[in-house]
mmCIF file of C-alpha atoms in Angstrom:
data_model
loop_
_atom_site.group_PDB
_atom_site.id
_atom_site.type_symbol
_atom_site.label_atom_id
_atom_site.label_comp_id
_atom_site.label_asym_id
_atom_site.label_seq_id
_atom_site.Cartn_x
_atom_site.Cartn_y
_atom_site.Cartn_z
ATOM 1 C CA MET A 39 -29.541 35.204 22.257
ATOM 2 C CA ALA A 40 -26.134 33.901 20.498
ATOM 3 C CA GLU A 41 -27.321 30.997 19.317
ATOM 4 C CA GLU A 42 -30.317 32.238 17.147
ATOM 5 C CA GLU A 43 -27.184 34.727 16.330
ATOM 6 C CA GLU A 44 -25.083 31.762 15.173
ATOM 7 C CA GLU A 45 -27.938 29.973 13.373
ATOM 8 C CA SER A 46 -28.582 33.452 11.101
ATOM 9 C CA GLU A 47 -24.755 34.152 10.577
ATOM 10 C CA LEU A 48 -24.317 33.650 6.495
ATOM 11 C CA SER A 49 -21.465 31.023 5.625
ATOM 12 C CA ASP A 50 -18.498 31.123 4.221
ATOM 13 C CA LYS A 51 -20.075 29.393 0.908
ATOM 14 C CA HIS A 52 -23.561 31.780 1.230
ATOM 15 C CA LYS A 53 -21.136 34.416 1.271
ATOM 16 C CA VAL A 54 -19.510 33.705 -1.900
ATOM 17 C CA GLU A 55 -22.319 32.146 -3.564
ATOM 18 C CA ILE A 56 -24.135 35.891 -2.868
ATOM 19 C CA ALA A 57 -20.400 37.379 -3.977
ATOM 20 C CA LYS A 58 -21.056 35.659 -7.652
ATOM 21 C CA TRP A 59 -24.092 36.283 -7.873
ATOM 22 C CA PHE A 60 -23.960 40.258 -7.741
ATOM 23 C CA LEU A 61 -20.388 39.987 -10.315
ATOM 24 C CA LEU A 62 -22.514 37.764 -12.946
ATOM 25 C CA ASN A 63 -25.010 39.868 -12.359
ATOM 26 C CA SER A 64 -23.513 43.157 -12.994
ATOM 27 C CA PRO A 65 -24.746 45.889 -16.397
ATOM 28 C CA PRO A 66 -21.986 46.279 -19.238
ATOM 29 C CA GLY A 67 -18.877 47.072 -18.104
ATOM 30 C CA GLU A 68 -19.087 47.592 -14.967
ATOM 31 C CA ILE A 69 -18.299 44.783 -13.237
ATOM 32 C CA LYS A 70 -14.889 46.284 -11.270
ATOM 33 C CA TYR A 71 -17.002 49.179 -9.634
ATOM 34 C CA VAL A 72 -19.410 45.927 -8.228
ATOM 35 C CA ALA A 73 -15.901 43.781 -7.488
ATOM 36 C CA LYS A 74 -14.264 46.704 -5.744
ATOM 37 C CA ASP A 75 -17.675 47.367 -3.186
ATOM 38 C CA VAL A 76 -18.223 43.368 -2.648
ATOM 39 C CA LYS A 77 -14.968 43.098 -1.627
ATOM 40 C CA SER A 78 -15.246 45.935 0.837
ATOM 41 C CA ILE A 79 -18.337 44.120 2.481
ATOM 42 C CA LEU A 80 -17.139 41.010 2.679
ATOM 43 C CA ASN A 81 -14.023 42.345 3.882
ATOM 44 C CA ASN A 82 -12.622 39.058 3.090
ATOM 45 C CA ASP A 83 -9.577 38.432 1.403
ATOM 46 C CA ASP A 84 -10.052 35.060 0.497
ATOM 47 C CA LEU A 85 -13.881 34.985 0.500
ATOM 48 C CA TYR A 86 -13.417 37.589 -1.988
ATOM 49 C CA ASN A 87 -10.896 35.859 -4.151
ATOM 50 C CA GLU A 88 -12.812 32.589 -4.124
ATOM 51 C CA ALA A 89 -15.376 34.544 -5.922
ATOM 52 C CA ALA A 90 -13.430 37.323 -8.385
ATOM 53 C CA SER A 91 -12.327 33.489 -9.739
ATOM 54 C CA GLU A 92 -15.228 32.642 -10.528
ATOM 55 C CA ALA A 93 -17.309 34.634 -11.659
ATOM 56 C CA PHE A 94 -15.508 36.769 -13.433
ATOM 57 C CA PRO A 95 -14.299 34.453 -16.555
ATOM 58 C CA ILE A 96 -17.999 33.628 -16.638
ATOM 59 C CA TYR A 97 -18.817 36.753 -17.047
ATOM 60 C CA ASN A 98 -16.339 37.947 -19.331
ATOM 61 C CA LYS A 99 -16.750 35.273 -22.008
ATOM 62 C CA SER A 100 -20.906 35.757 -21.322
ATOM 63 C CA HIS A 101 -19.928 39.330 -22.554
ATOM 64 C CA SER A 102 -17.750 38.722 -25.329
ATOM 65 C CA ILE A 103 -15.215 41.695 -23.914
ATOM 66 C CA SER A 104 -11.892 42.379 -26.148
ATOM 67 C CA LEU A 105 -9.237 42.556 -24.974
ATOM 68 C CA GLN A 106 -4.981 44.369 -26.933
ATOM 69 C CA MET A 107 -2.901 41.307 -27.226
ATOM 70 C CA ALA A 108 -0.113 42.254 -24.912
ATOM 71 C CA ASN A 109 2.034 42.013 -27.902
ATOM 72 C CA ARG A 110 -0.107 45.181 -29.654
ATOM 73 C CA SER A 111 -0.716 42.964 -32.832
ATOM 74 C CA GLY A 112 -4.968 43.240 -32.502
ATOM 75 C CA ASP A 113 -7.798 42.421 -30.050
ATOM 76 C CA VAL A 114 -8.685 38.820 -28.853
ATOM 77 C CA LEU A 115 -12.025 37.992 -27.419
ATOM 78 C CA VAL A 116 -12.406 36.667 -24.621
ATOM 79 C CA THR A 117 -15.408 33.193 -25.782
ATOM 80 C CA SER A 118 -16.062 30.326 -24.939
ATOM 81 C CA PHE A 119 -15.762 29.428 -28.456
ATOM 82 C CA GLY A 120 -11.612 30.177 -29.047
ATOM 83 C CA GLU A 121 -11.159 28.925 -25.539
ATOM 84 C CA LEU A 122 -8.191 26.424 -23.870
ATOM 85 C CA GLU A 123 -6.511 25.725 -21.857
ATOM 86 C CA GLY A 124 -5.287 27.640 -18.639
ATOM 87 C CA ASN A 125 -6.896 31.019 -19.331
ATOM 88 C CA ALA A 126 -5.372 30.711 -23.004
ATOM 89 C CA PHE A 127 -7.752 32.256 -26.044
ATOM 90 C CA LEU A 128 -6.844 31.511 -29.934
ATOM 91 C CA GLU A 129 -7.143 35.015 -32.136
ATOM 92 C CA PRO A 130 -7.419 32.663 -35.288
ATOM 93 C CA ARG A 131 -6.800 35.767 -37.097
ATOM 94 C CA THR A 132 -3.039 36.289 -36.616
ATOM 95 C CA ALA A 133 -3.189 32.946 -36.011
ATOM 96 C CA GLN A 134 -1.524 33.821 -32.031
ATOM 97 C CA VAL A 135 -3.061 32.667 -28.485
ATOM 98 C CA ALA A 136 -3.464 34.942 -25.967
ATOM 99 C CA ILE A 137 -3.993 34.253 -22.003
ATOM 100 C CA VAL A 138 -5.719 36.437 -20.272
ATOM 101 C CA ASP A 139 -5.593 37.249 -16.616
ATOM 102 C CA HIS A 140 -9.867 37.106 -16.313
ATOM 103 C CA VAL A 141 -9.572 39.326 -12.762
ATOM 104 C CA LYS A 142 -8.142 42.050 -14.404
ATOM 105 C CA GLN A 143 -9.234 41.943 -17.717
ATOM 106 C CA VAL A 144 -6.259 42.040 -19.010
ATOM 107 C CA CYS A 145 -3.857 39.979 -21.575
ATOM 108 C CA THR A 146 -0.242 39.185 -19.744
ATOM 109 C CA ASP A 147 0.882 37.124 -22.795
ATOM 110 C CA VAL A 148 1.431 35.921 -26.086
ATOM 111 C CA ARG A 149 2.458 32.829 -28.689
ATOM 112 C CA PRO A 150 2.065 31.574 -31.734
ATOM 113 C CA ALA A 151 -1.176 28.869 -32.334
ATOM 114 C CA THR A 152 -0.014 25.061 -32.435
ATOM 115 C CA ASP A 153 -1.183 23.159 -35.252
ATOM 116 C CA GLU A 154 -3.645 21.195 -33.871
ATOM 117 C CA GLU A 155 -5.380 24.670 -31.862
ATOM 118 C CA LEU A 156 -5.714 25.875 -36.231
ATOM 119 C CA ALA A 157 -8.371 24.263 -38.735
ATOM 120 C CA SER A 158 -7.033 22.141 -41.675
ATOM 121 C CA ALA A 159 -6.914 24.263 -45.425
ATOM 122 C CA TYR A 160 -9.809 23.470 -46.329
ATOM 123 C CA VAL A 161 -11.937 24.503 -43.385
ATOM 124 C CA GLU A 162 -9.216 27.831 -43.444
ATOM 125 C CA GLU A 163 -10.241 29.159 -46.809
ATOM 126 C CA PHE A 164 -13.272 29.125 -45.643
ATOM 127 C CA ARG A 165 -13.407 31.338 -41.888
ATOM 128 C CA CYS A 166 -10.502 33.222 -43.571
ATOM 129 C CA ASN A 167 -13.249 34.122 -46.272
ATOM 130 C CA MET A 168 -15.378 34.428 -43.561
ATOM 131 C CA ASP A 169 -13.306 36.528 -41.435
ATOM 132 C CA VAL A 170 -12.187 39.156 -44.070
ATOM 133 C CA GLU A 171 -15.996 40.049 -44.799
ATOM 134 C CA VAL A 172 -17.482 39.946 -41.584
ATOM 135 C CA LEU A 173 -14.842 42.480 -40.858
ATOM 136 C CA LYS A 174 -15.427 44.992 -43.154
ATOM 137 C CA TYR A 175 -18.986 44.764 -42.356
ATOM 138 C CA VAL A 176 -18.160 44.923 -38.899
ATOM 139 C CA GLU A 177 -15.428 48.599 -39.981
ATOM 140 C CA GLU A 178 -18.631 49.899 -40.936
ATOM 141 C CA ALA A 179 -21.524 49.151 -38.527
ATOM 142 C CA TYR A 180 -19.370 49.204 -35.858
ATOM 143 C CA PRO A 181 -17.197 52.265 -34.100
ATOM 144 C CA LYS A 182 -15.331 50.138 -32.027
ATOM 145 C CA GLY A 183 -16.767 46.893 -32.365
ATOM 146 C CA VAL A 184 -14.205 43.563 -32.592
ATOM 147 C CA CYS A 185 -14.820 40.536 -34.154
ATOM 148 C CA SER A 186 -13.220 37.104 -35.086
ATOM 149 C CA VAL A 187 -14.571 33.824 -37.118
ATOM 150 C CA TYR A 188 -13.755 30.588 -35.061
ATOM 151 C CA CYS A 189 -14.198 26.636 -36.411
ATOM 152 C CA ILE A 190 -16.011 25.390 -33.813
ATOM 153 C CA ASN A 191 -16.980 21.663 -35.875
ATOM 154 C CA GLY A 192 -14.810 19.620 -37.999
ATOM 155 C CA LYS A 193 -11.236 22.049 -38.037
ATOM 156 C CA ASP A 194 -9.826 18.204 -39.310
ATOM 157 C CA VAL A 195 -11.919 17.797 -42.397
ATOM 158 C CA GLU A 196 -9.803 18.065 -45.710
ATOM 159 C CA SER A 197 -11.044 17.791 -48.503
ATOM 160 C CA PRO A 198 -15.648 18.575 -49.570
ATOM 161 C CA GLY A 199 -17.244 15.292 -48.586
ATOM 162 C CA SER A 200 -18.313 16.511 -44.701
ATOM 163 C CA ASN A 201 -19.678 18.655 -41.976
ATOM 164 C CA PHE A 202 -18.524 21.051 -40.561
ATOM 165 C CA GLU A 203 -18.822 24.877 -38.885
ATOM 166 C CA LEU A 204 -18.488 27.805 -38.015
ATOM 167 C CA ALA A 205 -18.634 30.862 -35.404
ATOM 168 C CA VAL A 206 -18.128 34.160 -36.012
ATOM 169 C CA VAL A 207 -18.822 35.978 -33.162
ATOM 170 C CA ILE A 208 -19.232 40.452 -32.948
ATOM 171 C CA SER A 209 -18.542 42.665 -29.734
ATOM 172 C CA ALA A 210 -19.327 46.227 -29.193
ATOM 173 C CA ALA A 211 -18.581 48.287 -26.559
ATOM 174 C CA ARG A 212 -19.174 51.645 -25.276
ATOM 175 C CA HIS A 213 -18.391 52.542 -21.620
ATOM 176 C CA SER A 214 -19.120 56.120 -20.228
ATOM 177 C CA PRO A 215 -18.820 56.516 -16.741
ATOM 178 C CA GLN A 216 -18.620 59.704 -16.368
ATOM 179 C CA ASN A 217 -21.515 60.449 -18.308
ATOM 180 C CA PHE A 218 -23.814 57.587 -16.569
ATOM 181 C CA CYS A 219 -24.492 54.941 -19.213
ATOM 182 C CA ASN A 220 -22.671 52.355 -20.084
ATOM 183 C CA GLY A 221 -23.672 49.666 -22.639
ATOM 184 C CA SER A 222 -22.975 46.701 -25.099
ATOM 185 C CA TRP A 223 -23.916 44.406 -27.941
ATOM 186 C CA SER A 224 -22.756 41.108 -28.936
ATOM 187 C CA SER A 225 -23.538 38.122 -31.518
ATOM 188 C CA VAL A 226 -23.098 34.805 -31.875
ATOM 189 C CA TRP A 227 -23.896 33.457 -35.392
ATOM 190 C CA ASN A 228 -23.277 30.175 -35.908
ATOM 191 C CA ILE A 229 -22.682 28.305 -39.620
ATOM 192 C CA GLU A 230 -23.424 25.467 -40.549
ATOM 193 C CA PHE A 231 -21.547 23.623 -43.370
ATOM 194 C CA LYS A 232 -23.989 20.610 -44.848
ATOM 195 C CA TYR A 233 -22.476 19.708 -47.461
ATOM 196 C CA ASP A 234 -24.563 16.112 -47.441
ATOM 197 C CA GLN A 235 -27.375 18.872 -47.971
ATOM 198 C CA GLN A 236 -25.910 21.480 -49.778
ATOM 199 C CA GLU A 237 -26.608 23.513 -47.895
ATOM 200 C CA VAL A 238 -25.583 26.682 -45.056
ATOM 201 C CA GLU A 239 -27.560 26.526 -41.842
ATOM 202 C CA VAL A 240 -26.984 30.144 -40.273
ATOM 203 C CA LYS A 241 -28.657 30.569 -36.894
ATOM 204 C CA GLY A 242 -28.034 33.945 -35.249
ATOM 205 C CA LYS A 243 -28.596 35.242 -31.192
ATOM 206 C CA MET A 244 -28.572 39.003 -30.556
ATOM 207 C CA GLN A 245 -28.162 40.978 -27.035
ATOM 208 C CA VAL A 246 -27.803 44.645 -26.432
ATOM 209 C CA GLY A 247 -27.715 46.183 -23.112
ATOM 210 C CA ALA A 248 -27.408 49.233 -21.139
ATOM 211 C CA HIS A 249 -27.800 50.549 -17.781
ATOM 212 C CA TYR A 250 -27.960 54.431 -18.182
ATOM 213 C CA PHE A 251 -27.668 55.655 -13.932
ATOM 214 C CA GLU A 252 -28.063 59.881 -13.554
ATOM 215 C CA GLU A 253 -29.866 59.860 -10.616
ATOM 216 C CA GLY A 254 -31.656 57.175 -11.063
ATOM 217 C CA ASN A 255 -31.600 52.864 -12.392
ATOM 218 C CA VAL A 256 -32.264 52.824 -16.202
ATOM 219 C CA GLN A 257 -31.290 49.184 -17.529
ATOM 220 C CA LEU A 258 -32.587 47.738 -20.753
ATOM 221 C CA ASP A 259 -31.434 44.210 -22.099
ATOM 222 C CA ALA A 260 -32.530 42.914 -25.180
ATOM 223 C CA LYS A 261 -32.383 39.145 -27.207
ATOM 224 C CA HIS A 262 -33.170 37.866 -29.996
ATOM 225 C CA GLU A 263 -32.876 34.835 -32.362
ATOM 226 C CA CYS A 264 -32.693 33.969 -35.430
ATOM 227 C CA LYS A 265 -31.860 31.640 -38.416
ATOM 228 C CA ASP A 266 -31.730 31.428 -42.298
ATOM 229 C CA THR A 267 -30.497 29.316 -45.087
ATOM 230 C CA ILE A 268 -28.233 29.747 -48.146
ATOM 231 C CA LEU A 269 -26.879 27.063 -50.639
ATOM 232 C CA PHE A 270 -23.454 25.719 -50.384
ATOM 233 C CA GLN A 271 -21.312 27.904 -52.384
ATOM 234 C CA ALA A 272 -17.963 28.818 -53.125
ATOM 235 C CA PRO A 273 -15.798 29.775 -50.292
ATOM 236 C CA GLU A 274 -15.798 33.498 -51.006
ATOM 237 C CA GLU A 275 -19.557 32.540 -52.443
ATOM 238 C CA CYS A 276 -20.564 32.174 -49.553
ATOM 239 C CA ALA A 277 -18.251 34.120 -47.493
ATOM 240 C CA VAL A 278 -20.407 37.830 -49.155
ATOM 241 C CA ALA A 279 -23.826 35.320 -48.876
ATOM 242 C CA ILE A 280 -23.569 34.623 -44.897
ATOM 243 C CA THR A 281 -22.619 38.420 -43.791
ATOM 244 C CA SER A 282 -25.491 39.664 -45.864
ATOM 245 C CA ILE A 283 -27.213 37.379 -43.660
ATOM 246 C CA ILE A 284 -26.656 39.050 -40.256
ATOM 247 C CA ARG A 285 -26.244 42.574 -41.799
ATOM 248 C CA HIS A 286 -29.526 41.947 -42.683
ATOM 249 C CA HIS A 287 -30.927 40.966 -39.541
ATOM 250 C CA GLU A 288 -28.967 42.941 -37.138
ATOM 251 C CA THR A 289 -30.145 45.805 -38.607
ATOM 252 C CA GLU A 290 -33.413 44.404 -39.211
ATOM 253 C CA TYR A 291 -33.322 43.575 -35.278
ATOM 254 C CA PHE A 292 -31.154 47.287 -34.603
ATOM 255 C CA ALA A 293 -34.338 48.823 -36.657
ATOM 256 C CA SER A 294 -37.188 46.827 -34.347
ATOM 257 C CA LEU A 295 -35.367 47.635 -30.957
ATOM 258 C CA GLU A 296 -34.632 51.960 -32.461
ATOM 259 C CA ALA A 297 -38.645 51.860 -33.076
ATOM 260 C CA SER A 298 -40.066 50.461 -29.866
ATOM 261 C CA TYR A 299 -37.653 53.111 -27.820
ATOM 262 C CA LEU A 300 -38.949 55.958 -30.014
ATOM 263 C CA ASN A 301 -42.380 54.530 -29.164
ATOM 264 C CA LEU A 302 -42.970 55.085 -26.121
ATOM 265 C CA SER A 303 -44.886 57.650 -24.528
ATOM 266 C CA ASP A 304 -45.521 58.962 -21.059
ATOM 267 C CA SER A 305 -48.698 57.038 -20.910
ATOM 268 C CA THR A 306 -46.831 54.082 -21.435
ATOM 269 C CA PHE A 307 -45.970 53.687 -17.621
ATOM 270 C CA LYS A 308 -48.589 53.924 -14.542
ATOM 271 C CA VAL A 309 -46.552 56.062 -12.389
ATOM 272 C CA THR A 310 -47.075 60.079 -11.007
ATOM 273 C CA PRO A 311 -46.730 62.739 -14.183
ATOM 274 C CA VAL A 312 -43.027 63.741 -13.087
ATOM 275 C CA MET A 313 -41.395 59.446 -12.607
ATOM 276 C CA SER A 314 -43.043 58.751 -16.426
ATOM 277 C CA SER A 315 -41.321 62.441 -17.403
ATOM 278 C CA ALA A 316 -38.740 61.512 -16.056
ATOM 279 C CA PHE A 317 -38.347 57.429 -16.669
ATOM 280 C CA LEU A 318 -39.016 57.775 -20.425
ATOM 281 C CA HIS A 319 -36.114 60.222 -20.398
ATOM 282 C CA SER A 320 -33.822 58.357 -18.817
ATOM 283 C CA LYS A 321 -34.832 55.943 -21.067
ATOM 284 C CA LEU A 322 -33.910 57.735 -24.559
ATOM 285 C CA ARG A 323 -31.720 59.245 -23.373
ATOM 286 C CA MET A 324 -30.254 55.238 -22.071
ATOM 287 C CA TRP A 325 -31.878 55.133 -25.825
ATOM 288 C CA TYR A 326 -29.317 57.136 -27.819
ATOM 289 C CA PHE A 327 -25.781 55.893 -26.560
ATOM 290 C CA CYS A 328 -27.025 52.163 -26.990
ATOM 291 C CA GLU A 329 -27.512 53.685 -30.794
ATOM 292 C CA ASP A 330 -23.477 55.310 -30.534
ATOM 293 C CA LEU A 331 -23.120 51.488 -30.758
ATOM 294 C CA ARG A 332 -23.482 52.001 -34.326
ATOM 295 C CA ARG A 333 -22.700 54.080 -37.021
ATOM 296 C CA LYS A 334 -26.795 55.843 -38.147
ATOM 297 C CA LEU A 335 -29.177 58.590 -36.841
ATOM 298 C CA PRO A 336 -31.896 58.648 -34.889
ATOM 299 C CA VAL A 337 -35.011 58.833 -37.617
ATOM 300 C CA THR A 338 -34.997 62.439 -38.048
ATOM 301 C CA ARG A 339 -30.760 62.295 -38.936
ATOM 302 C CA THR A 340 -30.236 64.438 -36.697
ATOM 303 C CA LEU A 341 -28.495 63.432 -33.233
ATOM 304 C CA PHE A 342 -29.436 64.611 -29.827
ATOM 305 C CA PRO A 343 -28.987 68.120 -28.787
ATOM 306 C CA TRP A 344 -28.839 66.954 -25.379
ATOM 307 C CA ASN A 345 -27.572 71.465 -25.080
ATOM 308 C CA ASN A 346 -30.846 72.666 -26.160
ATOM 309 C CA THR A 347 -34.045 69.813 -24.812
ATOM 310 C CA LEU A 348 -35.993 72.390 -23.591
ATOM 311 C CA GLN A 349 -37.557 72.329 -27.817
ATOM 312 C CA PHE A 350 -39.175 68.247 -26.681
ATOM 313 C CA SER A 351 -42.149 68.305 -25.221
ATOM 314 C CA LEU A 352 -40.831 65.640 -22.297
ATOM 315 C CA THR A 353 -38.381 68.103 -20.955
ATOM 316 C CA ARG A 354 -40.601 71.073 -21.073
ATOM 317 C CA ASP A 355 -43.552 68.681 -19.093
ATOM 318 C CA ILE A 356 -40.535 67.860 -16.450
ATOM 319 C CA SER A 357 -40.124 71.334 -15.944
ATOM 320 C CA LYS A 358 -43.607 72.469 -15.534
ATOM 321 C CA GLU A 359 -43.785 69.960 -12.760
ATOM 322 C CA LEU A 360 -40.915 70.775 -10.878
ATOM 323 C CA GLY A 361 -41.037 74.122 -11.672
ATOM 324 C CA ILE A 362 -37.764 75.273 -12.677
ATOM 325 C CA GLY A 363 -37.459 78.061 -14.502
ATOM 326 C CA LYS A 364 -40.029 80.513 -12.923
#
């Protein structure tokens, strides 16, 4: 009997892998809450620290989280495009490098970027113009959005004649655990400047995630990819045209998500009336929360009246099924 119990006991390696899985699959903005529970369950600081030290960097970069710079000069995005050695991340707009504590999710120090870490003057002109236009768009579209533009290939190109590549990263988050909902938006745009073909290829990846957990557990994890092409132009014209493409595709994708959620009906879910109504209510409430990531009202052009939801048939159905108000 003792031998069977010994064989069924998980090894430390398996415990760490399971802990990492839970940490990496935490909903947007909730990894610290999950980590607290994981640490309690493991009841072993060494195993927890091993799991956390491996999971947090991956989670932070995959969610493109933003952290305030230690000198309060702005925000830095934690992304693989700006990653340097020793938990350092480049913030190209201010030409600074932030040192990040991944587990605490804070910036602990800041230093000036070296010339080797920055793009050449020629590429920087394209990057700078791109940064200006994208920043204007993000400030208009995302109430709490952060963006950055990186040179990820060809940063040493000194003059016309060679190809190079930029990456635009946009990140927005709204964390409201007191209202049982957290959400995030991130998009990555790879922009390849092909001088030999006199064209610029734009490839985008968008991801929106949300978790609504009031008396239930509903999650959204949606992804979309797209691509476009423009002619190779001067830095200013390229920046304006590429930002217009980003604006178009992101707006179109968000509108398609909105339409999908607002067209949901009880017949979509093959469950009991009470369960389907409650589930749909959770889905809709989560979606209205997601909408706050961008500056856009619902299709009704009015805010959702949470203080008077009885005017909606969905809430009336729930109340009728549960016998509320009788």
